[in-house]
CSV table of C-alpha atoms in Angstrom, one decimal:
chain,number,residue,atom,x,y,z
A,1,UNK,CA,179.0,183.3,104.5
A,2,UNK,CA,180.1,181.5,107.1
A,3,UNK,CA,177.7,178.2,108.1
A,4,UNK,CA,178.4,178.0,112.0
A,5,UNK,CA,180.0,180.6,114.4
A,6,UNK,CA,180.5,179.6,118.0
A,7,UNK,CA,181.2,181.9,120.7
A,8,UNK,CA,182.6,180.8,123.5
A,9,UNK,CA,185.4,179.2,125.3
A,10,UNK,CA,188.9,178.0,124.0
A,11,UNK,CA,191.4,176.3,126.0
A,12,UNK,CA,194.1,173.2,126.6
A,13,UNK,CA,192.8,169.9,128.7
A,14,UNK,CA,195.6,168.2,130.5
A,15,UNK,CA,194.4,164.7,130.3
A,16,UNK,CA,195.9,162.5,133.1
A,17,UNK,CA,195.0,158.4,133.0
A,18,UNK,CA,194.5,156.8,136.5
A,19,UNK,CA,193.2,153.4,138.0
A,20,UNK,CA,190.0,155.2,139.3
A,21,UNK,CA,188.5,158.4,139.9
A,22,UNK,CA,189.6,159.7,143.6
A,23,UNK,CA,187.2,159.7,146.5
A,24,UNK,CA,187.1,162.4,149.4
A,25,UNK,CA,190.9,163.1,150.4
A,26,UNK,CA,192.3,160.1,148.2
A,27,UNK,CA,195.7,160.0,146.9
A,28,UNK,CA,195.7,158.3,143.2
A,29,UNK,CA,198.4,157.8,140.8
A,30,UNK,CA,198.3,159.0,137.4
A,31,UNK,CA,200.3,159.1,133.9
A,32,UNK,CA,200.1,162.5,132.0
A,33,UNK,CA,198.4,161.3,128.3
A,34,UNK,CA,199.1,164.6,127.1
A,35,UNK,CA,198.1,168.5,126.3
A,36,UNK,CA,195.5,168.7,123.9
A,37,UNK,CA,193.1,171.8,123.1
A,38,UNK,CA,189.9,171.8,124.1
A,39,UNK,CA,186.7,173.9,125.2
A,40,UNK,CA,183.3,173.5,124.6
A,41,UNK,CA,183.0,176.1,121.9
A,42,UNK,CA,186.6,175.5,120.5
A,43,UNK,CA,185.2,171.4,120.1
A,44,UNK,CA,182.2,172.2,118.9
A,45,UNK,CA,183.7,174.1,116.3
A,46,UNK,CA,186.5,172.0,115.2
A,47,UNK,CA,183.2,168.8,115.1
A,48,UNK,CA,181.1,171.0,113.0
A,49,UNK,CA,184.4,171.9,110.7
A,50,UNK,CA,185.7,168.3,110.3
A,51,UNK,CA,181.7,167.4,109.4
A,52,UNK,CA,181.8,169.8,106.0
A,53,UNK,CA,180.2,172.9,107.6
A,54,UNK,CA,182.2,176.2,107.2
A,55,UNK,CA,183.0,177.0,110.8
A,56,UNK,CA,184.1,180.6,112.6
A,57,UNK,CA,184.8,181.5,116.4
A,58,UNK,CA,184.3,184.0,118.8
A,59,UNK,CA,186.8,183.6,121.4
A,60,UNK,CA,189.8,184.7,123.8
A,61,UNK,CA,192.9,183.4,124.5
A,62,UNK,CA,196.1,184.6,126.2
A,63,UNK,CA,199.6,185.0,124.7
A,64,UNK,CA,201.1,182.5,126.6
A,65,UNK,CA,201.6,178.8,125.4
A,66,UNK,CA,198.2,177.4,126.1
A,67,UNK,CA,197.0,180.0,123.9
A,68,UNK,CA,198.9,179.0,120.9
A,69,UNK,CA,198.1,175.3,121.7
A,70,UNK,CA,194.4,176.5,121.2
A,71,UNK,CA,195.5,178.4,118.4
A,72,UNK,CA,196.9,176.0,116.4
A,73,UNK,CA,194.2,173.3,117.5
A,74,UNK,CA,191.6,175.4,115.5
A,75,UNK,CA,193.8,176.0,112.6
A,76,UNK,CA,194.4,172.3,112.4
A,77,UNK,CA,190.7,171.7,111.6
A,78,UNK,CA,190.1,174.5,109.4
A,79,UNK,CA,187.8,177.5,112.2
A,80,UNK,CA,187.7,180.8,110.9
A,81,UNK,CA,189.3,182.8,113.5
A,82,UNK,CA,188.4,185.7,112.9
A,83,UNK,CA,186.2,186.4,115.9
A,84,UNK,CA,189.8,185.1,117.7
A,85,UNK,CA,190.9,188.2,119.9
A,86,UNK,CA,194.4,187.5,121.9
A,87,UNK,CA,194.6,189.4,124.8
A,88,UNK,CA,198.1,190.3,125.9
A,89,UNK,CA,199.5,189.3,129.1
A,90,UNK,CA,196.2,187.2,130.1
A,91,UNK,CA,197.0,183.1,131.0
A,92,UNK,CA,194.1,181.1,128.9
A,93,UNK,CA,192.5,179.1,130.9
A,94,UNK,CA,192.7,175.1,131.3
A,95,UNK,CA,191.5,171.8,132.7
A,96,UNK,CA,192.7,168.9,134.1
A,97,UNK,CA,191.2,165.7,133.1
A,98,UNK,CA,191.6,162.6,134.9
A,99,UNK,CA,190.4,159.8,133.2
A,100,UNK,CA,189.4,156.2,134.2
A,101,UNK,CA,189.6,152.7,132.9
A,102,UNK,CA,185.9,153.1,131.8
A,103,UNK,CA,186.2,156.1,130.1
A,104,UNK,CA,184.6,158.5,132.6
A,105,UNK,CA,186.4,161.4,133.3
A,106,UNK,CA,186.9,164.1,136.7
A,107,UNK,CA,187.2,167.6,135.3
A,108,UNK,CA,188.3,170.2,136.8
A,109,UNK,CA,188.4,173.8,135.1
A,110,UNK,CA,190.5,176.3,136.3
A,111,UNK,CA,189.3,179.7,135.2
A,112,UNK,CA,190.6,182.7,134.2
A,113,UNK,CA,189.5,186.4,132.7
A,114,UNK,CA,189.6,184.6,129.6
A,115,UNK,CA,186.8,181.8,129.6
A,116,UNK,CA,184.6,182.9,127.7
A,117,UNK,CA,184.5,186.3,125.6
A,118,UNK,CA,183.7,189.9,127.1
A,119,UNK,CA,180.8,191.3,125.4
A,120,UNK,CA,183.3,194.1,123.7
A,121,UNK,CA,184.9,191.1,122.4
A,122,UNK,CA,182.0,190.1,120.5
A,123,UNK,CA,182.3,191.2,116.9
A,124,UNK,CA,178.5,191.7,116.4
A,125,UNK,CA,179.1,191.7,112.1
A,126,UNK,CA,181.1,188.8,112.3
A,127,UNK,CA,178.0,186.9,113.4
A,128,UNK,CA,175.6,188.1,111.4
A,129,UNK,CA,177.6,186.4,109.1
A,130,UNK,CA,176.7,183.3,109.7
A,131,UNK,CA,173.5,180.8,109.0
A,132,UNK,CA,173.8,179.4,112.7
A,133,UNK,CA,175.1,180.9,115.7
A,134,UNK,CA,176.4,178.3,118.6
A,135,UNK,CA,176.7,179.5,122.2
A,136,UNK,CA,176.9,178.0,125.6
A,137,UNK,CA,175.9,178.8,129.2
A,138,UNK,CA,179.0,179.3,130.8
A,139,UNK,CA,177.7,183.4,130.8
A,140,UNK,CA,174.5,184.9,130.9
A,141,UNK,CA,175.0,188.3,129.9
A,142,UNK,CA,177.4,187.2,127.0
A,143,UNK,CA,174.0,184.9,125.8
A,144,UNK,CA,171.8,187.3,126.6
A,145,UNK,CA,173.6,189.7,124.4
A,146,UNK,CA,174.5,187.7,121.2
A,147,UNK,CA,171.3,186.5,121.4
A,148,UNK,CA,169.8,189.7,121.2
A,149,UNK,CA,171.9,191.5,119.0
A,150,UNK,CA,172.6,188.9,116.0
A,151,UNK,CA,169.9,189.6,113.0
A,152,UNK,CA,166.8,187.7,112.8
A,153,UNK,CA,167.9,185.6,109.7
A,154,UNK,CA,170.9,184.2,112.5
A,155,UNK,CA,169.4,181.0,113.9
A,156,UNK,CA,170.8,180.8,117.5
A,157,UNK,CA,171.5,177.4,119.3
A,158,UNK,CA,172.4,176.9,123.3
A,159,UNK,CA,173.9,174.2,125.3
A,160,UNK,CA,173.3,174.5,128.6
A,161,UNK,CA,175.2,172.7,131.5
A,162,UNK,CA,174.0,171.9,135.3
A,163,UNK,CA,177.0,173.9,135.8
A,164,UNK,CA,175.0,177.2,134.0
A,165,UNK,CA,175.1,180.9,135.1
A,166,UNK,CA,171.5,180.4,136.4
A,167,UNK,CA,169.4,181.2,138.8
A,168,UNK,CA,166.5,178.4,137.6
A,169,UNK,CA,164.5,179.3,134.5
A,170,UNK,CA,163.0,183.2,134.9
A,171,UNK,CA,167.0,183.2,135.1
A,172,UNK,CA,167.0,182.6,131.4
A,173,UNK,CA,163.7,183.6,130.2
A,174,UNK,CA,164.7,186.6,128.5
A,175,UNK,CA,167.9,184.2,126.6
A,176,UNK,CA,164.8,181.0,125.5
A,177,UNK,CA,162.9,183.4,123.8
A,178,UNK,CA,165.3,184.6,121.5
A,179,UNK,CA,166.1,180.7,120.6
A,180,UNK,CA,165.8,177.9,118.0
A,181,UNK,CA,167.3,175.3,119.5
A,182,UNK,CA,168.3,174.1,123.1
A,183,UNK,CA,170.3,171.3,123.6
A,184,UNK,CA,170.6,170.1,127.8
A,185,UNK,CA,171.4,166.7,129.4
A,186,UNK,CA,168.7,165.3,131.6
A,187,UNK,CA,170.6,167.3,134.6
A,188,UNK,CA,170.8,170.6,132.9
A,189,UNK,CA,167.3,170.5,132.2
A,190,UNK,CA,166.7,169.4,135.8
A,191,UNK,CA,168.3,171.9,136.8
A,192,UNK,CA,166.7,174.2,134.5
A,193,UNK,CA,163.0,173.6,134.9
A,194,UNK,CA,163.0,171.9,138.3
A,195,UNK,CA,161.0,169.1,136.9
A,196,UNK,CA,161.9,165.2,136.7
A,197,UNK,CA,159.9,164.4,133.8
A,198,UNK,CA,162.2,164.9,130.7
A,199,UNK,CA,158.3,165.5,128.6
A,200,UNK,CA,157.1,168.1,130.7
A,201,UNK,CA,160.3,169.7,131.1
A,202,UNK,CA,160.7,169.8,127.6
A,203,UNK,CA,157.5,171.4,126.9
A,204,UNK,CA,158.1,173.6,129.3
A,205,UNK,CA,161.5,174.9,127.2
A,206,UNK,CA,159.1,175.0,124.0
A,207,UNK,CA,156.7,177.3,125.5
A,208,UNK,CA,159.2,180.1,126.1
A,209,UNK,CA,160.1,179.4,122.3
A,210,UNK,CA,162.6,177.9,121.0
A,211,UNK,CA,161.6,175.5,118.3
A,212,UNK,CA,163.8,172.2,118.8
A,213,UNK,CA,164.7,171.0,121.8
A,214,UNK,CA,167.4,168.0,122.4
A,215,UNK,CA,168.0,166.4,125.7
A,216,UNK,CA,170.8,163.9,125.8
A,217,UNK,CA,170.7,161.0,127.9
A,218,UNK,CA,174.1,159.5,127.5
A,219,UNK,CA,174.1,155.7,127.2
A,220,UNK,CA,170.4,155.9,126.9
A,221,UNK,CA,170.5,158.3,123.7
A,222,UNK,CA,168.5,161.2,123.0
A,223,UNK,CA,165.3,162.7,123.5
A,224,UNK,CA,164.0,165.3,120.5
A,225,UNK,CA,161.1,167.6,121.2
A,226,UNK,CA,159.8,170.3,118.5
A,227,UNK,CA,156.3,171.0,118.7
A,228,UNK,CA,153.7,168.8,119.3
A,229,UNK,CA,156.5,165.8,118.1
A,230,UNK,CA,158.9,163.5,120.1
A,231,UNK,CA,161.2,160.6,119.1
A,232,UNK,CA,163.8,159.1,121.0
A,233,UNK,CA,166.9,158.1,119.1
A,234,UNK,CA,169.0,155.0,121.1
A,235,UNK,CA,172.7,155.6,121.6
A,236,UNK,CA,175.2,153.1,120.0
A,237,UNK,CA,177.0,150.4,122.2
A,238,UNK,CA,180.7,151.3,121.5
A,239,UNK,CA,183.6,150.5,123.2
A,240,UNK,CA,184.5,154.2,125.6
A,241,UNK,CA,187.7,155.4,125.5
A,242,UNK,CA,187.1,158.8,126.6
A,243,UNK,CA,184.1,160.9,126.7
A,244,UNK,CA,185.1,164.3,126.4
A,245,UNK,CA,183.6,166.3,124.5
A,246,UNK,CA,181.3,163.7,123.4
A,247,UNK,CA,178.2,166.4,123.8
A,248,UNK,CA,179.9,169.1,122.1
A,249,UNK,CA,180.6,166.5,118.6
A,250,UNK,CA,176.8,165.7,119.0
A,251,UNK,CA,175.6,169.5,118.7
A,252,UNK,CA,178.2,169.9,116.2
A,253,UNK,CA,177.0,167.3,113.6
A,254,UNK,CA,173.4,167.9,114.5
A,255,UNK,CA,173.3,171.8,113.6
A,256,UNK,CA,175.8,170.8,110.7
A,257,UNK,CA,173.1,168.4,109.5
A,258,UNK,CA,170.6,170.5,109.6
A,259,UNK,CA,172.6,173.6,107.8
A,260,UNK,CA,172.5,170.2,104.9
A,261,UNK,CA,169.0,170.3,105.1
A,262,UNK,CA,168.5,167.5,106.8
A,263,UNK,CA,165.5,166.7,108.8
A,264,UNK,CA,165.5,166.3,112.9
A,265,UNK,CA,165.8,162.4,112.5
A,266,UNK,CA,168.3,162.1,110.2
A,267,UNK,CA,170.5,165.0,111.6
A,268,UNK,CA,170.2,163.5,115.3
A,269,UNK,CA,171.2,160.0,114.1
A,270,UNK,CA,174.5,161.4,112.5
A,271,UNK,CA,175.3,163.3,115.2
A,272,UNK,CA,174.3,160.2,117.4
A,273,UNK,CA,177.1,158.3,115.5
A,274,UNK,CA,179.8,161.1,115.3
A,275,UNK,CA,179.6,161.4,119.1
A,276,UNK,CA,179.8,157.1,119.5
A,277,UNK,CA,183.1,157.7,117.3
A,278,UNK,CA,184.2,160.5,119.2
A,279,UNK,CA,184.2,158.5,122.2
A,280,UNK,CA,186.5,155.8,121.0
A,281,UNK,CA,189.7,157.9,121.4
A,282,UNK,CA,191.5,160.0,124.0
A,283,UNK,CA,191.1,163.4,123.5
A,284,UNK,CA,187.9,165.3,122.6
A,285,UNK,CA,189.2,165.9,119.3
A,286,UNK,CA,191.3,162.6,118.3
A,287,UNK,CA,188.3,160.8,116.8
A,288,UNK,CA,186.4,163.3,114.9
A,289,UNK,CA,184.9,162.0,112.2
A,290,UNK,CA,183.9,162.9,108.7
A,291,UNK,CA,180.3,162.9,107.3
A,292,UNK,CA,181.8,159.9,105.0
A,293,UNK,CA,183.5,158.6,108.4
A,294,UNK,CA,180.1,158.5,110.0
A,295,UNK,CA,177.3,157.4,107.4
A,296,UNK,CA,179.6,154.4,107.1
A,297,UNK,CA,179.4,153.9,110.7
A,298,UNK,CA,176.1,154.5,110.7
A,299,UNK,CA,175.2,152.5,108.2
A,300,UNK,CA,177.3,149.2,109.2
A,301,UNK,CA,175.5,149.6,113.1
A,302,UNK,CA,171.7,150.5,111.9
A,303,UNK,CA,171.9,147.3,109.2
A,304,UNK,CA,172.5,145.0,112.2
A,305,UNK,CA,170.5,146.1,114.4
């Protein structure tokens, strides 16, 4: 049995360095830093793997040479692939990353038929094999459907961008009530719930169902909300590099803590720490770190605080 299986998106960021992000019809100069694999599901995974949980995929990507950059990027960190399906003659899809001084990024994604999964992809069996299922909310009726059609043993997680497939929350209704976790920044749930108030908003996620929800905050942490409980968790002051993919290492260590048995404290300050590593490098994958990597981080930080 499988830990984790995320179903999603797999694909390669070209990450160009420039002075500063462009403005409206700006002309910048940049350096090429290189081709590295990426995704949100494809990161999460690879986080989750490099943590210590045993990690599978549900994805698509072309036969062309971002495909086999993907490729080997998962096999480099150990995924499962087999809910991989290569669809001949396709172009996976990619985006181009320009990144800043500060370590902010510009992203732009350039789609393709092979973002995320078609539902006849989707290897129902293949996830039932698993203690945790990831998704995000690039697709509605993909959600909708694994959501629906794993067993109830299968503990199903989202993370949902501002960017989602949605049309506000009766949108998703029928996707929250089949949750256990839903993970958001303060601007997906904004544009979620239509509500300011990260509390409220929050509440108003649990009421449809799910059982833990995690709103990030960036450099002002994270918020965690199951029941009638709360705690915020401060973020680390680190030196930023980079921070892509930072969100998808956080929901990696966290459900990888809690497949441990850890509790919601102790899982969210790992997974705290993993993403202030993560964010120390170029590259959503570069700085990855082991549990061992990041209790010793965690440990150093929390003892001089």
């Amino acid at each position: 049995m499988l830990d984790i299986i995320g179903v999603g998106d797999a694909s390669v960021d070209l990450i160009i360095k420039v002075d500063h992000l462009p403005g409206h019809d700006e002309k910048v100069r940049g350096e090429l830093l290189g081709k590295y694999p990426g995704g949100i599901i494809a990161n999460f995974c690879c986080a989750a793997s490099r943590f210590g949980a045993k990690t599978g995929i549900v994805t698509t990507v072309g036969d062309d040479d971002f495909g086999r950059i993907a490729i080997r990027g998962l096999a480099e960190f150990g995924v499962d692939q087999g809910g991989l399906v290569v669809k001949e003659g396709e172009p996976t899809y990619f985006g181009v990353i320009q990144l800043d001084s500060t370590g902010e990024k510009a992203l732009v994604v350039v789609e393709t038929p092979l973002l995320v999964p078609s539902i006849e992809d989707v290897d129902v069996d293949y996830l039932n094999n698993a203690r945790y299922v990831h998704l995000t909310s690039l697709d509605l009726e993909l959600a909708k459907f694994v959501a629906s059609s794993v067993n109830n043993d299968v503990r199903v997680s989202i993370d949902i961008e501002p960017t989602a497939d949605s049309g506000g929350l009766d949108f998703w209704e029928d996707v929250l009530r089949k949750l256990h976790i839903v993970s958001l920044n303060e601007a997906g749930l904004k544009a979620l719930v239509r509500c300011e108030d990260i509390c409220k908003g929050a509440k108003t996620l649990l009421d449809y169902g799910p059982q833990i929800v995690v709103i990030t905050s960036g450099a002002d942490g994270v918020d965690v909300f199951s029941g009638d409980d709360h705690f915020h968790v401060p973020a680390f002051k680190v030196p930023v590099v980079d921070t892509t993919g930072a969100g998808d290492c956080f929901n990696a260590v966290f459900l990888s803590g809690l497949v441990k048995g850890w509790d919601l404290v102790k899982a969210v300050n790992y997974a705290n720490a993993a993403a202030a590593l993560s964010i120390q490098h170029v590259g959503a994958r570069t700085g990855l770190p082991t549990e061992a990597v990041t209790r010793s981080f965690f440990d150093s930080k929390t003892c001089n605080r």
